[in-house]
PDB file of C-alpha atoms in Angstrom:
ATOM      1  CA  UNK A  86       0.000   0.000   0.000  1.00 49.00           C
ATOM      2  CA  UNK A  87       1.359   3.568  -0.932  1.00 55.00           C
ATOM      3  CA  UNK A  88       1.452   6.171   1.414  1.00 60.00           C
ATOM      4  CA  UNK A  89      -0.207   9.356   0.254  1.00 62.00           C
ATOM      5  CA  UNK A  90       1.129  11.665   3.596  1.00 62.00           C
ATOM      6  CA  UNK A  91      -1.505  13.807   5.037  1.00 69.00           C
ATOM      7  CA  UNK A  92      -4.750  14.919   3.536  1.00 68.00           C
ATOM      8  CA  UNK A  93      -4.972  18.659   2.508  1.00 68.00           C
ATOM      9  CA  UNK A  94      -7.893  20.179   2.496  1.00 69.00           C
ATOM     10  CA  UNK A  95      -8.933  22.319  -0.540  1.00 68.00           C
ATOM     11  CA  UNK A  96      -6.155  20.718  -2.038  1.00 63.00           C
ATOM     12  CA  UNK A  97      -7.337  21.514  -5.501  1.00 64.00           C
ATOM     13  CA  UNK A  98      -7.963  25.247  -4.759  1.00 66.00           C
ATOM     14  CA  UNK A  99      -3.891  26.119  -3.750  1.00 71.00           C
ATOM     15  CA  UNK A 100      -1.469  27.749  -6.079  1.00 75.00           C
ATOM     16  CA  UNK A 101       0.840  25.313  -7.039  1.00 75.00           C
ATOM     17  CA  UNK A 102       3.412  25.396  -9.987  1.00 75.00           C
ATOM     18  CA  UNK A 103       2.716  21.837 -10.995  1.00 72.00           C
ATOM     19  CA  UNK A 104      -1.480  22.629 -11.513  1.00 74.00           C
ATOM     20  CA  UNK A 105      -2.204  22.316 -15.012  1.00 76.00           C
ATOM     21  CA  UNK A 106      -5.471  23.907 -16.661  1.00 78.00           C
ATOM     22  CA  UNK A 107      -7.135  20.261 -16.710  1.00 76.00           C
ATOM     23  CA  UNK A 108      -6.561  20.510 -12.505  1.00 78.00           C
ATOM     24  CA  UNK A 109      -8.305  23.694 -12.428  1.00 80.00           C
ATOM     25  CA  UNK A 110     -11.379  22.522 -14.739  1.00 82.00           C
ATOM     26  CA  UNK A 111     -12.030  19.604 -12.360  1.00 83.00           C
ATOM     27  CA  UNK A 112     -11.799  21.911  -9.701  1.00 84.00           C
ATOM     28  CA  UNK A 113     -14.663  23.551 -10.722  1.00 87.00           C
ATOM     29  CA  UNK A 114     -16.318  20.551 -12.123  1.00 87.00           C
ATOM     30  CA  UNK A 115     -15.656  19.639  -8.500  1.00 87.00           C
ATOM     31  CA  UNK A 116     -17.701  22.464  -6.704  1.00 90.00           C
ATOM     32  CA  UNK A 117     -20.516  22.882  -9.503  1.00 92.00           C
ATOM     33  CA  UNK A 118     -21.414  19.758  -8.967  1.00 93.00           C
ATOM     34  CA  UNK A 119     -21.189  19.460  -5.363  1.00 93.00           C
ATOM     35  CA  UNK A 120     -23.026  22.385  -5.450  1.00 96.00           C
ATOM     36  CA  UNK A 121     -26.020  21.445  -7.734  1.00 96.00           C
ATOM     37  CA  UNK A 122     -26.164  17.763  -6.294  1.00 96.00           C
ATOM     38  CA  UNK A 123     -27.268  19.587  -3.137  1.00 96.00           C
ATOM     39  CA  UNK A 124     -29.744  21.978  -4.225  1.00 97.00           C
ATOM     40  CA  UNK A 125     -31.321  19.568  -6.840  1.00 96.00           C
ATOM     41  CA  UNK A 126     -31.502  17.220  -3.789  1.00 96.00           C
ATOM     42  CA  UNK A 127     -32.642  19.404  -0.975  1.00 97.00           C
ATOM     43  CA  UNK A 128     -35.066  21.518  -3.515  1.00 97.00           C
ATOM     44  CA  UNK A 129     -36.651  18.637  -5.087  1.00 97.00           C
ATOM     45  CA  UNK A 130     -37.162  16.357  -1.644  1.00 97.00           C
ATOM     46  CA  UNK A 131     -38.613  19.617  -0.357  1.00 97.00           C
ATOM     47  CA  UNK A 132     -41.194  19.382  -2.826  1.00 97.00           C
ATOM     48  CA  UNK A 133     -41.898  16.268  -3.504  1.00 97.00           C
ATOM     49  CA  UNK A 134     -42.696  15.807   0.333  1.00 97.00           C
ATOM     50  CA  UNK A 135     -45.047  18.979   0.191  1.00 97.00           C
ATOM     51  CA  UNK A 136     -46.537  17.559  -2.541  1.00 97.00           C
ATOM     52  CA  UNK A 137     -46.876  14.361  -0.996  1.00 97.00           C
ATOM     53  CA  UNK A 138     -48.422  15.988   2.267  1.00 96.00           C
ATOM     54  CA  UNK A 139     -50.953  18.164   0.357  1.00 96.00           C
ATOM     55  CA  UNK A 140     -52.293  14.953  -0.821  1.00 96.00           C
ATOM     56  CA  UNK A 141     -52.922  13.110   2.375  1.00 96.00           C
ATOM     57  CA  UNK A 142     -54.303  16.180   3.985  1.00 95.00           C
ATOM     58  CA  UNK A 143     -56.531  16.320   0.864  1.00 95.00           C
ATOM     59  CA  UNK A 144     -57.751  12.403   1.265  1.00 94.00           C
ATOM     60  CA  UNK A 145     -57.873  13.256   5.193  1.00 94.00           C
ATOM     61  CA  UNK A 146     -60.282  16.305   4.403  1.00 93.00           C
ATOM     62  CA  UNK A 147     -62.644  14.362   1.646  1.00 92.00           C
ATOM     63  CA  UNK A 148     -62.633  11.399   2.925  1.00 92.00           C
ATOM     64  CA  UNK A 149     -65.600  10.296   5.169  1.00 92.00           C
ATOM     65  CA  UNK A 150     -66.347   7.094   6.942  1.00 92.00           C
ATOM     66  CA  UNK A 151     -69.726   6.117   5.977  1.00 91.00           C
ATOM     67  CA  UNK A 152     -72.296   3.495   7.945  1.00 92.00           C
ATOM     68  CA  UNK A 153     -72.294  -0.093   5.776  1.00 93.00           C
ATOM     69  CA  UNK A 154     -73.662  -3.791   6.851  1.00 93.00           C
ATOM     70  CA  UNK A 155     -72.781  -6.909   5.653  1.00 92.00           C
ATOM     71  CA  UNK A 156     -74.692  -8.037   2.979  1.00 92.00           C
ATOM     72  CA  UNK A 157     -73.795 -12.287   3.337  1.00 90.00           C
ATOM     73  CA  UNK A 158     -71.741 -13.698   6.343  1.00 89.00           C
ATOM     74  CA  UNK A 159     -67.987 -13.237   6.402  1.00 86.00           C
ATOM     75  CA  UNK A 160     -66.641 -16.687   5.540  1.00 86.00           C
ATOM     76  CA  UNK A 161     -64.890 -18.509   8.564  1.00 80.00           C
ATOM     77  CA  UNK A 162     -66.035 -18.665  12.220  1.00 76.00           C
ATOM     78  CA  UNK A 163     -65.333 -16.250  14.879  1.00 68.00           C
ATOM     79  CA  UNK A 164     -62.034 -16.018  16.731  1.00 60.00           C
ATOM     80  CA  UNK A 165     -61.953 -17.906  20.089  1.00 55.00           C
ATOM     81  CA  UNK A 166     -58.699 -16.381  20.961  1.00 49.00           C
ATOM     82  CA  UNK A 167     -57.372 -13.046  21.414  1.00 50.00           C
ATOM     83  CA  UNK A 168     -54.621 -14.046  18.980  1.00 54.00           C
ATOM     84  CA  UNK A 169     -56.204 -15.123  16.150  1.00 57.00           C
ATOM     85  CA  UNK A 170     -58.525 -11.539  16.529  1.00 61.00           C
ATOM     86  CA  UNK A 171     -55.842 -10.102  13.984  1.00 69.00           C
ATOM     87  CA  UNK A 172     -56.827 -12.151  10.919  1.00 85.00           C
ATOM     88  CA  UNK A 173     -59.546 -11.030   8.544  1.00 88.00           C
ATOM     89  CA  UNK A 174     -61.467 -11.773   5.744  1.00 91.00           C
ATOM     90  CA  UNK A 175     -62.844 -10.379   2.813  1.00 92.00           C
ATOM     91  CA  UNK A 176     -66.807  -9.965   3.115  1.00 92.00           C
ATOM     92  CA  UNK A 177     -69.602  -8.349   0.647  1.00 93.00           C
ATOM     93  CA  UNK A 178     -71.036  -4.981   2.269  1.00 94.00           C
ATOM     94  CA  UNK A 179     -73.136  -2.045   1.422  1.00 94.00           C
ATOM     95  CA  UNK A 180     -74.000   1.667   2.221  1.00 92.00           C
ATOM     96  CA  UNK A 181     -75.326   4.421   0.855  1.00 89.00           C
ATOM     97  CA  UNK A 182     -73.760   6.993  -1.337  1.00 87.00           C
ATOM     98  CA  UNK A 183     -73.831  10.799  -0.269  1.00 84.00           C
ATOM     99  CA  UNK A 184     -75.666  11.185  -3.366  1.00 85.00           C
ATOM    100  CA  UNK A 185     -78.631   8.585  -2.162  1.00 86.00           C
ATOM    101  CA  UNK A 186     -77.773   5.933  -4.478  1.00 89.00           C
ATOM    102  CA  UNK A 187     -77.041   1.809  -3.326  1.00 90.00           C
ATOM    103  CA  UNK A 188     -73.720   1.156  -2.866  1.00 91.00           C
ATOM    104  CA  UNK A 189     -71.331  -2.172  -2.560  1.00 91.00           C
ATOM    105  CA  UNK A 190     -68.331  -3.692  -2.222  1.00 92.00           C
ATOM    106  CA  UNK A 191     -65.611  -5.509  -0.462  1.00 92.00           C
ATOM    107  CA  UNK A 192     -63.969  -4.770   3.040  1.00 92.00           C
ATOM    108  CA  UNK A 193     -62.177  -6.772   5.275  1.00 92.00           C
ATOM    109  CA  UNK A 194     -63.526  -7.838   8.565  1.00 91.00           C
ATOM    110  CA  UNK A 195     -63.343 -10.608  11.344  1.00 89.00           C
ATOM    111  CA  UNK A 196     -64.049 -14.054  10.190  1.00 90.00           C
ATOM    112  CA  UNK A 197     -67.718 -15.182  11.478  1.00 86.00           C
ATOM    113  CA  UNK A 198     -69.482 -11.719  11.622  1.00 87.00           C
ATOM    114  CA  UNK A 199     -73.172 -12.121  10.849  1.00 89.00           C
ATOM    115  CA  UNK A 200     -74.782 -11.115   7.916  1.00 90.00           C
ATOM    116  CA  UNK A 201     -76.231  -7.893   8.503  1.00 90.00           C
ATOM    117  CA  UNK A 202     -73.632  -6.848  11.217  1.00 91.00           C
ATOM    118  CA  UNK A 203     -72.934  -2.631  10.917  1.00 93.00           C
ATOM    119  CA  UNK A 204     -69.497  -2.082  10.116  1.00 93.00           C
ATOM    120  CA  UNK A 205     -67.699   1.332   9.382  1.00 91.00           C
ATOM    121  CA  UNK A 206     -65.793   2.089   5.665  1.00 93.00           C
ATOM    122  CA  UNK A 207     -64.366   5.324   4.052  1.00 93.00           C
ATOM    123  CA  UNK A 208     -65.821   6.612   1.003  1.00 92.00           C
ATOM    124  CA  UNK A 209     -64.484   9.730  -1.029  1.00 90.00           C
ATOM    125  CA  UNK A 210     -66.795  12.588  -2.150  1.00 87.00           C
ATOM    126  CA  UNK A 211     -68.428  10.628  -4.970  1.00 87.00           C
ATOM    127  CA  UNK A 212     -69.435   7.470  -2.350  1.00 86.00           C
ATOM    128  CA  UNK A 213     -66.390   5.270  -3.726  1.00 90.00           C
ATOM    129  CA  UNK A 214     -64.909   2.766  -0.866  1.00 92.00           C
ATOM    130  CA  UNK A 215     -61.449   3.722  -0.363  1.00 92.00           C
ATOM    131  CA  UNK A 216     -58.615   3.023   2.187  1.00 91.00           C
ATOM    132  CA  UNK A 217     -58.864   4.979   5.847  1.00 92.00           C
ATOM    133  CA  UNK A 218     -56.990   8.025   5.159  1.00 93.00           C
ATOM    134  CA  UNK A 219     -53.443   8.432   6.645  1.00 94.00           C
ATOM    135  CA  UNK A 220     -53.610  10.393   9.917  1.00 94.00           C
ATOM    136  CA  UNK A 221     -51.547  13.482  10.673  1.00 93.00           C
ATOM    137  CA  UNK A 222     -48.346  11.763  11.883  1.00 95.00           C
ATOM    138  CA  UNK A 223     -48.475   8.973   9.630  1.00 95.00           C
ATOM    139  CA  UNK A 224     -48.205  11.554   6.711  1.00 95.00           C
ATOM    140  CA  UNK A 225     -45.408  13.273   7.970  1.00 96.00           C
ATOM    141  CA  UNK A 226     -43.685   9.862   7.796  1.00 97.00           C
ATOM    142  CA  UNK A 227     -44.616   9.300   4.535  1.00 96.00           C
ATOM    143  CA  UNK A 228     -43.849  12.167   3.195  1.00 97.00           C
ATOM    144  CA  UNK A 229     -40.744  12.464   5.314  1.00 97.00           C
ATOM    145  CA  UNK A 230     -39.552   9.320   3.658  1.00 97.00           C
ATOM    146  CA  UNK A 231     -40.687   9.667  -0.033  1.00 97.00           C
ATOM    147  CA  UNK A 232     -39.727  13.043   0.037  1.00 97.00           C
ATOM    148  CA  UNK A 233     -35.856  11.692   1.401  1.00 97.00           C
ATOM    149  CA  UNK A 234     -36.272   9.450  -1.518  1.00 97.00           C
ATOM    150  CA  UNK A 235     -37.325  11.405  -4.452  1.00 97.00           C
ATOM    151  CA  UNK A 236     -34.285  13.875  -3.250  1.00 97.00           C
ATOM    152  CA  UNK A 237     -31.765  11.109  -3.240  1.00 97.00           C
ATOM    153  CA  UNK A 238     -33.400  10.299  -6.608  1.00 96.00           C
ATOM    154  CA  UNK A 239     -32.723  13.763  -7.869  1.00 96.00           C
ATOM    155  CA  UNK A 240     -29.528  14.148  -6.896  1.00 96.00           C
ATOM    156  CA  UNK A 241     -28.180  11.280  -8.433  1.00 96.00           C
ATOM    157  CA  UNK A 242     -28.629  12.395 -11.694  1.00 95.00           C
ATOM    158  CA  UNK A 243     -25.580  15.383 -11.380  1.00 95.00           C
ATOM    159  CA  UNK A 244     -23.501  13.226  -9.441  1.00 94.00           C
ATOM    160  CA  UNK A 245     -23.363  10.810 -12.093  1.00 95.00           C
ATOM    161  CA  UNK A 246     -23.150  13.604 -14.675  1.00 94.00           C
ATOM    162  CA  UNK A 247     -19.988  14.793 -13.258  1.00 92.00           C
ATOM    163  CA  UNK A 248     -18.536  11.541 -12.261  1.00 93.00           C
ATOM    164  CA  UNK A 249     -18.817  11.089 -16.262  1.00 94.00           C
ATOM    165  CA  UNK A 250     -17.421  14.385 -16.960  1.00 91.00           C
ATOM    166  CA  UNK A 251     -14.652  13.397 -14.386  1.00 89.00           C
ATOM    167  CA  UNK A 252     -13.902  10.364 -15.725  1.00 92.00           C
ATOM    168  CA  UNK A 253     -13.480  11.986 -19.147  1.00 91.00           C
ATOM    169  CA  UNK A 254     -11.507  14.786 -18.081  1.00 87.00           C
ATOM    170  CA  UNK A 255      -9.347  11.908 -16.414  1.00 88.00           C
ATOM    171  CA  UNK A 256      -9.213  10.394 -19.989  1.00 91.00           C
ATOM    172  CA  UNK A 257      -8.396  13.639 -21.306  1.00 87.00           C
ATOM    173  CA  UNK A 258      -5.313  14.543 -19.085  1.00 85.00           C
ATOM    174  CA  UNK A 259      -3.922  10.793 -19.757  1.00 89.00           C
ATOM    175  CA  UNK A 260      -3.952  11.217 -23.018  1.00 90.00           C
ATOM    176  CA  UNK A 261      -1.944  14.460 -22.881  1.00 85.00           C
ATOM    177  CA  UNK A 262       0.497  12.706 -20.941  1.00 85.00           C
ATOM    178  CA  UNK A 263       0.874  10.101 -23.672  1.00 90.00           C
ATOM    179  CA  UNK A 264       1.622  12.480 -25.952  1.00 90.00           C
ATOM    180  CA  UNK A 265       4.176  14.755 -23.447  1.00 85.00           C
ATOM    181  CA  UNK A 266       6.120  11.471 -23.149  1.00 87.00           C
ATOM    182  CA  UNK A 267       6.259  10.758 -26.840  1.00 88.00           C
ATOM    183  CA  UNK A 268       7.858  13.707 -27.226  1.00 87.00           C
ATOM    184  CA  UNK A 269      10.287  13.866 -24.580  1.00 82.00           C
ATOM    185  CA  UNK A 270      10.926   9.958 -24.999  1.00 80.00           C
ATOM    186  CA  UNK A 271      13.503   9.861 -27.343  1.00 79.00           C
ATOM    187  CA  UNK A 272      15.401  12.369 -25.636  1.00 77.00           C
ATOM    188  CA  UNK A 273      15.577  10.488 -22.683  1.00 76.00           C
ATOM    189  CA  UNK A 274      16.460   7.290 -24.598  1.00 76.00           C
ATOM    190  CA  UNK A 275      20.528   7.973 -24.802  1.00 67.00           C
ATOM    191  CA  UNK A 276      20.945   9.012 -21.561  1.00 64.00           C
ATOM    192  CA  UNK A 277      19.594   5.684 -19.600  1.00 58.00           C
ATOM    193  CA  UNK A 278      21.680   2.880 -19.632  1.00 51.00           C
TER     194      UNK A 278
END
């Protein structure tokens, strides 16, 4: 293993004799894309959990829980222990739209319940069964988290960009050095031994 010494900090921004233009390009390359791999991160996690907040406070606003029965028996029979209270089964229900009209569908309940039995579901504004809307602080998590996400998302795209870039300007400064030592080669030739 090589030993590099001590790291310098800002290395790339110090006057040194030996920096060649291709050092001070990636220098820049550097901080541009440090730069915009933030923002693009932070600015589009910002919105993409606002936008992802909005929404569940939406479905928490329009969303109502509506009065349904059970139209037919859930399949199964009832739980004799507290244990098995947590499984549930798919039964055939129905309610009234806020628009007056017969509703029905499917909802989950506890194996056994009667036919008739009242049970509670969540309709939207036009009487469509949908899911119980998020509460308050499991939207913050959500949109905590998919917000994190989409800004991790986001900023990947200029860090790769400038990895590339990096990597070509890498390419680039090889190359040069090819053709520096093809041109001092020879001269060097009669003088080794």
């Amino acid at each position: 293993m090589a030993f590099r010494g001590p790291k310098v900090w800002l290395w790339r921004w110090r006057s040194n004799p030996l920096r060649r233009r291709a050092d001070r390009v990636e220098a820049w390359v550097v901080l541009a894309a440090w730069a915009v791999t933030v923002l693009a991160g932070v600015l589009a996690g910002l919105a993409t959990a606002r936008t992802v907040e909005q929404g569940l406070a939406r479905e928490r606003a329009e969303w109502r829980p509506a009065a349904a029965h059970l139209t037919e028996p859930a399949p199964g029979r009832a739980a004799d222990r507290p244990e098995d209270a947590g499984e549930r089964v798919w039964a055939e229900v129905a309610w009234t739209a806020p628009d007056g009209s017969a509703r029905s569908g499917q909802v989950r309940v506890n194996p056994g319940t009667d036919a008739g039995s009242p049970v509670t579901v969540w309709t939207d504004d036009r009487g469509r069964l949908v899911n119980r809307p998020a509460s308050a602080s499991q939207a913050e998590l959500r949109s905590t988290l998919i917000g994190g996400l989409g800004g991790l998302s986001a900023a990947a795209v200029p860090f790769a960009a400038s990895r590339a870039l990096r990597r070509r300007l890498e390419e680039r400064r090889l190359d040069l050095w090819d053709l520096a030592w093809a041109r001092f080669d020879p001269l060097w030739r009669g003088r080794t031994g």
